[in-house]
Coordinates of C-alpha atoms in Angstrom, one line a residue:
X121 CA 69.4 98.6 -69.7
X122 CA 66.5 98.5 -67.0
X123 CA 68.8 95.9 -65.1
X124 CA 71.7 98.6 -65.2
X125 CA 69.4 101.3 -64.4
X126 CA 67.7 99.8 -61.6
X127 CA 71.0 98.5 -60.0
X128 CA 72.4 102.4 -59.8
X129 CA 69.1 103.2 -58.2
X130 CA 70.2 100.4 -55.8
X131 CA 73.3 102.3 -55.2
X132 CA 72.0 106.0 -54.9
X133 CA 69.4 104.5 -52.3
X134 CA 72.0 102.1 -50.5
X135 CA 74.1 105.9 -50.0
X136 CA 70.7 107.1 -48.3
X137 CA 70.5 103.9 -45.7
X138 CA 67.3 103.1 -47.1
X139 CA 67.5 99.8 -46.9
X140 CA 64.3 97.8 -47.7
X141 CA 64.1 99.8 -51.0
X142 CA 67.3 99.1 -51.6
X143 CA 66.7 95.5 -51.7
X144 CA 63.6 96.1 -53.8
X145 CA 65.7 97.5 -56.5
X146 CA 68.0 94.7 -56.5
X147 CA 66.2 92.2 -56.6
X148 CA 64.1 93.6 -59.6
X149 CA 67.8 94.3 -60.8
X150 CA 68.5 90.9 -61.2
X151 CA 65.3 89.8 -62.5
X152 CA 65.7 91.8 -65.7
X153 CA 69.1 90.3 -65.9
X154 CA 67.7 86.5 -65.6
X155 CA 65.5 87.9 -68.3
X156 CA 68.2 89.0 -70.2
X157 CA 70.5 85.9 -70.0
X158 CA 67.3 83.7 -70.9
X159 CA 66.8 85.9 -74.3
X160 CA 70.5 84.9 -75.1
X161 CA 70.3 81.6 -74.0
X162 CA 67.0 81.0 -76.3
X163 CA 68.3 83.2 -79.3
X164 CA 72.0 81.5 -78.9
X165 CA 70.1 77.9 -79.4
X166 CA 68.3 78.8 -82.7
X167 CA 70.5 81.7 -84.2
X168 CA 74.2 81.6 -83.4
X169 CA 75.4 84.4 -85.6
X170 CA 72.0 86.6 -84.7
X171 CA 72.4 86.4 -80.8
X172 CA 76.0 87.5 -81.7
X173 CA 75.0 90.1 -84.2
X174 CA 72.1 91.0 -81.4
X175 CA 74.3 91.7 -78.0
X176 CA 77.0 93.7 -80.4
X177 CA 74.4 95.9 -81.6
X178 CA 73.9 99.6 -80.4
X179 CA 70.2 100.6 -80.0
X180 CA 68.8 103.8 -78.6
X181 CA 66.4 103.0 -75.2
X182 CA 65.3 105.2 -73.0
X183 CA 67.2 108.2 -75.1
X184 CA 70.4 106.3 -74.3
X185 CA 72.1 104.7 -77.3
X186 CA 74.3 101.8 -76.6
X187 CA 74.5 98.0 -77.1
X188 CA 73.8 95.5 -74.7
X189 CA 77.4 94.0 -74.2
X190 CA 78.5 97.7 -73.7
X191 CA 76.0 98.4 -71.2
X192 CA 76.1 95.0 -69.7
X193 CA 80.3 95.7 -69.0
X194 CA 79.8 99.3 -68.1
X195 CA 77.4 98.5 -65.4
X196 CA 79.8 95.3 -63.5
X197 CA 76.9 92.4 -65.7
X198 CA 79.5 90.1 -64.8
X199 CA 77.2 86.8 -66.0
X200 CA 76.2 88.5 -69.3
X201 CA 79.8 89.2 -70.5
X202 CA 80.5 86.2 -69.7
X203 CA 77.9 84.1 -71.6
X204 CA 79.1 81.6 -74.3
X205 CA 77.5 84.0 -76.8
X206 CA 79.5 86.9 -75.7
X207 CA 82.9 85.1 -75.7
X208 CA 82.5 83.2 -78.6
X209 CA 81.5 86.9 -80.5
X210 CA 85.0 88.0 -78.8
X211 CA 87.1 85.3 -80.0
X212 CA 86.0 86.1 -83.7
X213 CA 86.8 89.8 -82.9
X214 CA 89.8 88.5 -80.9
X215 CA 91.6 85.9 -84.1
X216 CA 89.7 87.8 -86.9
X217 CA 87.3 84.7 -87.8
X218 CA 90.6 82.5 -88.3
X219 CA 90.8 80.4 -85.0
X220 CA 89.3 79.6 -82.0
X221 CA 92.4 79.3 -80.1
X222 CA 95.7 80.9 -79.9
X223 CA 97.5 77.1 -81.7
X224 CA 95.7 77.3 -84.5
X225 CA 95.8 81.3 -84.8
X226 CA 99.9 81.1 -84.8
X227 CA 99.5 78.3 -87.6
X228 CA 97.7 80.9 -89.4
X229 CA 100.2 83.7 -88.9
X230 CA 103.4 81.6 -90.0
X231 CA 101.1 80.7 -92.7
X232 CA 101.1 84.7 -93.8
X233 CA 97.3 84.8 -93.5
X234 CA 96.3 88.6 -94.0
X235 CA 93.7 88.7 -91.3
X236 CA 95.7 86.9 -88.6
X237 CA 98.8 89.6 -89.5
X238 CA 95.4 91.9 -89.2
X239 CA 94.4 90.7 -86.2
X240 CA 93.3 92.0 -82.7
X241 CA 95.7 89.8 -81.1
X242 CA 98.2 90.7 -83.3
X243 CA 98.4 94.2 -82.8
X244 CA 98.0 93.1 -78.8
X245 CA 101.4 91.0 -79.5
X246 CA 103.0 93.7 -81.6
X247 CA 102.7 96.6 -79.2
X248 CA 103.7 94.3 -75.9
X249 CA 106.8 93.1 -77.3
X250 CA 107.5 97.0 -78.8
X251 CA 106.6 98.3 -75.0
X252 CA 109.4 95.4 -73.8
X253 CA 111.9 96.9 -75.9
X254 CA 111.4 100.1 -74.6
X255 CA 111.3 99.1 -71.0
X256 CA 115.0 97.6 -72.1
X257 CA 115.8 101.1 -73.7
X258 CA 114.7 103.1 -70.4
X259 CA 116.2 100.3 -68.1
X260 CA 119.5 101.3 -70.1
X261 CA 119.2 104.9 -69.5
X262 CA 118.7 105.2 -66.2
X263 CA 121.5 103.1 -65.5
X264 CA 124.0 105.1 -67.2
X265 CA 123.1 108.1 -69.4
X266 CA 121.0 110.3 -66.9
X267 CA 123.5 112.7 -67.3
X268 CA 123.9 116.5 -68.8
X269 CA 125.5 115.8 -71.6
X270 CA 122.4 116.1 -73.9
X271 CA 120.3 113.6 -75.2
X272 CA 121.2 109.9 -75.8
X273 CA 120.3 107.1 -78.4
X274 CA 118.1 105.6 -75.5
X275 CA 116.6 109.2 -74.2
X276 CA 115.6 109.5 -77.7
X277 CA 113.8 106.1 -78.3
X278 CA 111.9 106.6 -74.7
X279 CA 110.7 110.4 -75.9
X280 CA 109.6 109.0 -79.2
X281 CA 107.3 105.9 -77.6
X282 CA 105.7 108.2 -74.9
X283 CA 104.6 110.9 -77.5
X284 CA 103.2 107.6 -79.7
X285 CA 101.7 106.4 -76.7
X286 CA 100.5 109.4 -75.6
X287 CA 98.6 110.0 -79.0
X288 CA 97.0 106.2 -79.1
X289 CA 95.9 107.0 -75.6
X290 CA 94.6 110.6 -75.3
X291 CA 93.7 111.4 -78.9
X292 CA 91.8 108.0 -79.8
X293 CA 90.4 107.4 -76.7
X294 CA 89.2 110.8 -75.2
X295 CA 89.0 113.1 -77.8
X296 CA 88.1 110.5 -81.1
X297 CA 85.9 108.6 -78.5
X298 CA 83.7 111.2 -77.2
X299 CA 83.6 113.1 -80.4
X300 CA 82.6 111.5 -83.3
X301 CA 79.8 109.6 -81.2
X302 CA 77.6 112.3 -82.4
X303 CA 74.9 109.9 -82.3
X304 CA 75.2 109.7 -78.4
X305 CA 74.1 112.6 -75.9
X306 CA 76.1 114.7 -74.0
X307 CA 75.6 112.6 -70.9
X308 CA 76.8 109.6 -72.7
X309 CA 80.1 110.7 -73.5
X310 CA 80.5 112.1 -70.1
X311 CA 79.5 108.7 -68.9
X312 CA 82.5 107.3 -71.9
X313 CA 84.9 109.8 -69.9
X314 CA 84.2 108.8 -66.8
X315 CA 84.7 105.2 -67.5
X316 CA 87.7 105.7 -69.4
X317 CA 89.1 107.8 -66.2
X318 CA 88.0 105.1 -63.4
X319 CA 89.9 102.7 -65.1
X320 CA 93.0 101.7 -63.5
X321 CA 95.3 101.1 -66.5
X322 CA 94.3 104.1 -68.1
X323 CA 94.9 106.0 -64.7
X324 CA 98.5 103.8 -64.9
X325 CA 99.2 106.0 -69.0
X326 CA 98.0 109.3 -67.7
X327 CA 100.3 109.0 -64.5
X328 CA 103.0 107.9 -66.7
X329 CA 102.7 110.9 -68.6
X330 CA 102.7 113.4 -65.9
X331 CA 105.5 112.0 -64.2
X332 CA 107.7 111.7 -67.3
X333 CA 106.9 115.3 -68.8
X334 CA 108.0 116.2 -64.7
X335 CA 111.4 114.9 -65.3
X336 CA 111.8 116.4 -68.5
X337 CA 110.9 119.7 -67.3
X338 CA 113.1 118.8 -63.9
X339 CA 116.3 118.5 -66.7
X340 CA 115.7 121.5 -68.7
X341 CA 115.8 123.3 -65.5
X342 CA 118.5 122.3 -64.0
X343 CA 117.3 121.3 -60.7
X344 CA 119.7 118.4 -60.0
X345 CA 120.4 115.1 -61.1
X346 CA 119.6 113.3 -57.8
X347 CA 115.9 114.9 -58.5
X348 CA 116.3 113.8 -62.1
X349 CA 116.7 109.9 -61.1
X350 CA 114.1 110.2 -58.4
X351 CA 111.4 111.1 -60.9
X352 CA 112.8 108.9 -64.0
X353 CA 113.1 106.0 -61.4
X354 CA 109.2 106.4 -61.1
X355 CA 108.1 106.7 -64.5
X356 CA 109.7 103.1 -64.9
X357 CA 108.5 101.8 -62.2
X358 CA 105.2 102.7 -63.7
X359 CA 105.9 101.1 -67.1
X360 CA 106.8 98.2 -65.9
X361 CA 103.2 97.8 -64.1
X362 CA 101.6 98.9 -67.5
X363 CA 103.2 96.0 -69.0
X364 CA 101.5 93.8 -66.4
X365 CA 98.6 94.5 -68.9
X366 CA 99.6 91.7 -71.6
X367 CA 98.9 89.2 -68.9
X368 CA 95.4 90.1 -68.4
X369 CA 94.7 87.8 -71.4
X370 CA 96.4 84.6 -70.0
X371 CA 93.8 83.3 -67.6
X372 CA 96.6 82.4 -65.3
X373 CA 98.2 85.9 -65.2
X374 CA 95.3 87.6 -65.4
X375 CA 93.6 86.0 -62.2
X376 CA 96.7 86.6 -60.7
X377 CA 96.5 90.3 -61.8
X378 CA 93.0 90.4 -60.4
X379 CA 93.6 89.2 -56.9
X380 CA 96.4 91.4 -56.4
X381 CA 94.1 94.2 -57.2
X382 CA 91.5 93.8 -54.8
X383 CA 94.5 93.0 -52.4
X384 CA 95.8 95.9 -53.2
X385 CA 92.5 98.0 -52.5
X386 CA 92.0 96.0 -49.3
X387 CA 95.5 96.7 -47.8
X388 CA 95.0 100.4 -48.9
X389 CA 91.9 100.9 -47.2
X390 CA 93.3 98.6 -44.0
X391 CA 96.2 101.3 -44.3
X392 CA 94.5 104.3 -42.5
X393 CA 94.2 101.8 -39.2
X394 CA 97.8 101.1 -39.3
X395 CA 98.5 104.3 -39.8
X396 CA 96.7 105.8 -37.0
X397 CA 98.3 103.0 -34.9
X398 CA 102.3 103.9 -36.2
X399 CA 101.4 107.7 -35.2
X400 CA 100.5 107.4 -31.9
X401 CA 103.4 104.9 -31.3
X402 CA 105.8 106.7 -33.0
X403 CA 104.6 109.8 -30.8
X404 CA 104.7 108.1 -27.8
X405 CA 107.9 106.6 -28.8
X406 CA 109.8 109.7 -29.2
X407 CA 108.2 111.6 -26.5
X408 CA 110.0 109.4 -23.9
X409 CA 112.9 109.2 -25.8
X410 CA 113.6 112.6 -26.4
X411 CA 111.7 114.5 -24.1
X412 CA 111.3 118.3 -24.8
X413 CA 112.6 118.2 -28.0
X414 CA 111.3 122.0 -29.9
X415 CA 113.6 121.1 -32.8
X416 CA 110.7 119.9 -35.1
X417 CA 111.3 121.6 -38.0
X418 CA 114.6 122.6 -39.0
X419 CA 115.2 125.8 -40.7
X420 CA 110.9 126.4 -40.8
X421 CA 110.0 123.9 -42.3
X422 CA 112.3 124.1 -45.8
X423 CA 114.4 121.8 -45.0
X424 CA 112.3 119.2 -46.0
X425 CA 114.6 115.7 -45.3
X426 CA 115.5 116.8 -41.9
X427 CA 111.8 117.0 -40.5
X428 CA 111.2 115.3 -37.5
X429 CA 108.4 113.4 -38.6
X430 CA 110.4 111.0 -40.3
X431 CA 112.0 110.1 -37.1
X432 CA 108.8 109.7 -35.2
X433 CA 106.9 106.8 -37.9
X434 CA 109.9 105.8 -39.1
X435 CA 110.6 103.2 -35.8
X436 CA 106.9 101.9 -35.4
X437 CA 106.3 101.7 -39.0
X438 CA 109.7 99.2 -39.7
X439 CA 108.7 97.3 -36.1
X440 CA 106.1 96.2 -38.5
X441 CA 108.4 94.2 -40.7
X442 CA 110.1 92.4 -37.3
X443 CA 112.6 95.1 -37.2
X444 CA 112.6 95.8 -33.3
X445 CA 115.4 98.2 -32.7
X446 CA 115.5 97.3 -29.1
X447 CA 119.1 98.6 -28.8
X448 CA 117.9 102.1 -29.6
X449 CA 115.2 101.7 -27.5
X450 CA 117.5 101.2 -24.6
X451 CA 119.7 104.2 -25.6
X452 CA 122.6 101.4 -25.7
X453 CA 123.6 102.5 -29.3
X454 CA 124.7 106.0 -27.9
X455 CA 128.0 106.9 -28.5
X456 CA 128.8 103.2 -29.5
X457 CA 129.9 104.7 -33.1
X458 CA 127.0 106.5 -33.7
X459 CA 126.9 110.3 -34.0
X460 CA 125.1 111.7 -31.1
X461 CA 124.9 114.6 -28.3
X462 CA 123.1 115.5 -25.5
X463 CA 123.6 119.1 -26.1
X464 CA 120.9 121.0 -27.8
X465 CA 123.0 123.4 -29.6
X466 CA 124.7 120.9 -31.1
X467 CA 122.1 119.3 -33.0
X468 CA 120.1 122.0 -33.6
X469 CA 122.5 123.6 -35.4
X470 CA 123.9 120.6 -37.1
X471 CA 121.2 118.4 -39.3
X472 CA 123.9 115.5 -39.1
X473 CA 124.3 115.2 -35.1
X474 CA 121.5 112.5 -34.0
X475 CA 120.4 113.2 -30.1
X476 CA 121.2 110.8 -27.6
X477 CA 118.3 108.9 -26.0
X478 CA 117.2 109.3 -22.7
X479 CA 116.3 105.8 -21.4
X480 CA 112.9 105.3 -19.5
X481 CA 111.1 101.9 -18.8
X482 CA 108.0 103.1 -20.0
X483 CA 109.3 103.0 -23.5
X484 CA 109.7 99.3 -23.1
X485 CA 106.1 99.2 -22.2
X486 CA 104.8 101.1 -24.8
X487 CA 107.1 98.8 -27.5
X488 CA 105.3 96.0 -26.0
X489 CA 102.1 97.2 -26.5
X490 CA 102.4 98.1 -29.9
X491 CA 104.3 95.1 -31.0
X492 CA 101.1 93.0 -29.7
X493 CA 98.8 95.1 -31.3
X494 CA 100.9 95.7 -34.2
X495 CA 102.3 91.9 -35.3
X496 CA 99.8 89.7 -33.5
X497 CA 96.3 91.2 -34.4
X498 CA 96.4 93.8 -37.3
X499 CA 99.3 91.6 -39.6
X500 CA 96.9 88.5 -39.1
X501 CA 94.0 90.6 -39.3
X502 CA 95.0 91.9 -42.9
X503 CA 96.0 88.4 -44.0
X504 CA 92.9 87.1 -43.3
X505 CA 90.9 89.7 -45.9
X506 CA 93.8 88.6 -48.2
X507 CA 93.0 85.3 -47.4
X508 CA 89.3 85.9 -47.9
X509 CA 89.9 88.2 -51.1
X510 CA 91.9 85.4 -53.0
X511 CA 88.9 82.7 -52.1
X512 CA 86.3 85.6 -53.5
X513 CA 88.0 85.5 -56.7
X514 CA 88.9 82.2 -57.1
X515 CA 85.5 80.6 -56.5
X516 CA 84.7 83.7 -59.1
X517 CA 87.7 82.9 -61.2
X518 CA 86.0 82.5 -65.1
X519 CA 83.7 84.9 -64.4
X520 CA 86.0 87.5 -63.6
X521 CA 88.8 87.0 -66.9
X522 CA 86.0 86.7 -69.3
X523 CA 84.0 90.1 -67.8
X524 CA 88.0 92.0 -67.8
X525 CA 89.0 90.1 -71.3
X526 CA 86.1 91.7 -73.2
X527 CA 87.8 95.5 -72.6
X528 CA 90.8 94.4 -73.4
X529 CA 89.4 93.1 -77.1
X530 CA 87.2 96.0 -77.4
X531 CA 90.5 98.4 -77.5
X532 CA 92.7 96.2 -79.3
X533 CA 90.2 96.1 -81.7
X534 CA 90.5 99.5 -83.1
X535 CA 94.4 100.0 -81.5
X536 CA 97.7 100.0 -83.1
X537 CA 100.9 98.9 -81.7
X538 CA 103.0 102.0 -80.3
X539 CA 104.8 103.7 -81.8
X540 CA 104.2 102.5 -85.5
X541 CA 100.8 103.9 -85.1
X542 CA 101.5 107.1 -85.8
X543 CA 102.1 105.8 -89.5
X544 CA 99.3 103.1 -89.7
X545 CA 96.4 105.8 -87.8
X546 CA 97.8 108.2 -91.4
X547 CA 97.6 105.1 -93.6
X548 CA 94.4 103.8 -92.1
X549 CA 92.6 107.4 -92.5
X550 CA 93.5 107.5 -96.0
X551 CA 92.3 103.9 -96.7
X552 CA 88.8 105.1 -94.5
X553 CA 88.7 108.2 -97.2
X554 CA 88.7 106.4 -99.6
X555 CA 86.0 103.9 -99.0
X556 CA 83.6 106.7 -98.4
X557 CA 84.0 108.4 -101.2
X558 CA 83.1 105.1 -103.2
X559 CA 80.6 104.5 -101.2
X560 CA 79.0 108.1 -101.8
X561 CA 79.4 107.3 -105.4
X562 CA 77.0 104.2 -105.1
X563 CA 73.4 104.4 -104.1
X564 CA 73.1 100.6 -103.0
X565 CA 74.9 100.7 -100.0
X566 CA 72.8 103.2 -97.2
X567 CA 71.5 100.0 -95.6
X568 CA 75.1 98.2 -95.7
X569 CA 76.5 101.8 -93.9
X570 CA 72.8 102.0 -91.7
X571 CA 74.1 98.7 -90.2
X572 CA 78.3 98.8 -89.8
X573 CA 77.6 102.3 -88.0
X574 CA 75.1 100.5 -85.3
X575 CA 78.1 97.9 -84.2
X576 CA 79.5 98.6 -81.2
X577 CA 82.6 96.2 -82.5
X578 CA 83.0 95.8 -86.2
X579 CA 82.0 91.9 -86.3
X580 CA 79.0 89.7 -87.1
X581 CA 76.3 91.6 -89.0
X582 CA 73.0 90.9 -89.7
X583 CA 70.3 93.4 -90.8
X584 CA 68.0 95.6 -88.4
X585 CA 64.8 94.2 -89.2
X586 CA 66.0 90.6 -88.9
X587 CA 67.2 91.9 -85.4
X588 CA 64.2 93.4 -84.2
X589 CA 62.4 90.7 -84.9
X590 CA 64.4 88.0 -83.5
X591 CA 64.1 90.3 -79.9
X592 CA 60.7 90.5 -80.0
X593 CA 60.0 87.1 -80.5
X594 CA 62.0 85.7 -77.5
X595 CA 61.1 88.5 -75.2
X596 CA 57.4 87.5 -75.8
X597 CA 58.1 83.9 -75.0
X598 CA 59.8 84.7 -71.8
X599 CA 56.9 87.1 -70.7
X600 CA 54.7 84.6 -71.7
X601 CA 56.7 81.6 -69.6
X602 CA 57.0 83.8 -66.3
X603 CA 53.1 84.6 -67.0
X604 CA 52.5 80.6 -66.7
X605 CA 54.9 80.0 -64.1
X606 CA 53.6 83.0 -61.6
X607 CA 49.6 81.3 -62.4
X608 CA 50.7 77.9 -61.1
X609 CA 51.6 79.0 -58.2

């Protein structure tokens, strides 16, 4: 917690340009994080199941209430997730205490065994292979019944799965999450929000949703079919990168996954240069081409397809790709079976009529220009931050999949697969109903509920004495060895 809280400090006073303290907070940053990892490390040696009990554990610090592998995740503690105490904890979570890896986890499931059927990793498998069927059943519909005939056997099955979705992902995780913590304070579940909003897959569902509810109000309206494709055609290209998600647990895939991210950040925040670049080329471009041309917007601007703007980034932006169009710089493709005029009444009035070009050398010089700016310096240029991306996260490789692996456990472990979940969230509130009311009828079990209701996951348990103690006694030791160390020198 102080590590996290000194390391935002870092970041508030890093806005500011305040450097020197800056640095201050960091480095005190990571000395309460060395502490940290040397309490696990210590506690891990002598009490396997306690360490794990310990770091799964919410406490309340500083009026914050939260356990330390939460907080360690929700503040980028890439070294404490990823500590052999922390995955081990997530593999039991992961195989439900019956396997250590995936082999001996299927033996279990052919075998029938209730908790592997039970399992995190099932419900991970169940919903994946679900989602693939529906990613068949859209596929199917876009290709053929996007019609308006009414609704088909694959319309149906897609409507279905993105109201079941949308329940597993909205109601559980925003409205379940941040309510019934009511053990937290208001700023905590606006920080539970938050993450839940910064984080790109969710950002991927929420997307989803808007775009399909768009196309379904686009078709009871009647605006056109063309439109009606446009806007489907997005919401699956959207699925499929939500599916990308089951890969994020193969460490192959999920590396993979992870580069292409920060790639993907990179290029987009390389993307304002090149766009600044393919303006003023394509201005220049179509300046000398087609000088005084006033027809910019046709028909005040509603005829949205036919603006001129498209012309003017459209022939820089593809020269990018090696597409040169040298012909058109030249003006040779006029009237060589193109449609095109030199009088301005004609293709004023007519969106279809192109204008001829008027040739100039200077356009040549200007292509040349930008072509060597263009391909030679910004291309290589943005390969080599891909080039130095992909070395970050390789050297960084197990570090990475083990800090992203532990969110994807912590959801799976209270998730089920879509859409059967609608049932099983009914069957499981029953079953939860039921267990309380026994429970209220006993009056042994208020330290067995004390302790379940502290877990941030529901795993390895140990009481909260036993806890507290085991804390203090390796924080004293480490106190006491950096104590020794600072006197000797």
């Amino acid at each position: 917690m102080a590590s996290s809280i000194l390391n935002t400090m870092a970041e508030m006073v890093n806005s500011a340009k305040d450097l020197k303290l800056n640095n201050d907070l960091l480095k005190h940053s990571r000395l309460f994080e060395k502490r940290a990892l040397f309490l696990m490390d210590s506690l891990y040696e002598e009490n396997e199941i306690g360490c794990m009990s310990l770091v799964n554990t919410e406490d309340k610090v500083w009026g914050i209430r939260v356990a330390p592998v939460e907080c360690a995740f929700d503040n980028g503690m890439i070294d404490v997730v990823g500590h052999p105490c922390v995955q081990r904890l997530l593999n039991r979570i992961w195989y439900k205490d019956t396997a250590a890896m995936w082999r001996d986890w299927m033996k279990n499931v052919v075998r029938l065994s209730g908790a592997a059927w039970t399992s995190p990793a099932m419900m991970f498998m169940v919903h994946y292979l679900l989602m693939f069927g529906i990613l068949i059943a859209y596929s199917a519909f876009l290709l053929s019944n996007v019609n308006d005939s009414g609704i088909g056997f694959y319309e149906m099955l897609l409507y279905f799965w993105i109201i079941a979705d949308a329940v597993e992902e909205i109601v559980r995780n925003i409205v379940i999450t941040v309510q019934r913590q009511r053990t937290h304070n208001q700023s905590r579940k606006l920080f539970r929000l938050y993450c839940y909003l910064t984080n790109f897959w969710n950002v991927l569902a929420l997307l989803m949703y808007i775009v399909i509810v768009s196309a379904i109000l686009v078709r009871i309206f009647n605006v056109g079919q063309r439109m009606e494709i446009r806007i489907y055609s997005l919401g699956l290209f959207i699925i499929y990168m939500r599916f990308f998600h089951s890969l994020m647990v193969l460490k192959y895939f999920g590396l993979k996954l992870i580069m292409i991210g920060k790639m993907l950040k990179e290029l987009l925040q390389f993307s304002w240069i090149l766009f600044v670049f393919i303006v003023c080329a394509g201005v220049m471009y179509h300046s000398n081409m087609y000088p005084n041309h006033r027809d910019m917007w046709p028909k005040f601007g509603a005829d949205l397809e036919n603006w001129r703007i498209w012309k003017i980034v459209s022939l820089p932006y593809w020269q990018l790709y090696g597409e040169l169009s040298l012909d058109q710089l030249r003006g040779e493709n006029n009237g060589n079976g193109t449609s095109c005029t030199s009088v301005e009444s004609e293709w004023e009035s007519n969106t279809n009529m192109e204008r001829c070009v008027e040739y100039d050398w200077a356009i040549m010089v200007i292509a040349a220009m930008y072509l060597l700016i263009s391909n030679l310096l910004l291309i290589n240029l943005i390969i080599a931050l891909f080039s130095y991306r992909f070395e970050e996260v390789q050297n960084n490789s197990d570090r990475l999949w083990k800090y992203w692996r532990y969110a994807i456990i912590k959801d799976y472990s209270t998730r089920f697969p879509v859409p059967i979940n609608v049932l099983l969230h009914v069957v499981n509130g029953i079953v939860i109903v039921c267990k309380r009311q026994r429970q209220n009828g006993k009056t042994g079990n208020i330290r067995e509920q004390k302790s379940v209701s502290r877990k941030c996951i529901d795993a390895c348990s140990l009481e909260p004495e036993t806890l507290v103690q085991l804390q203090a006694k390796y924080a004293t030791s480490r106190l006491y060895s950096e104590m020794t160390t600072n006197s000797m020198h």
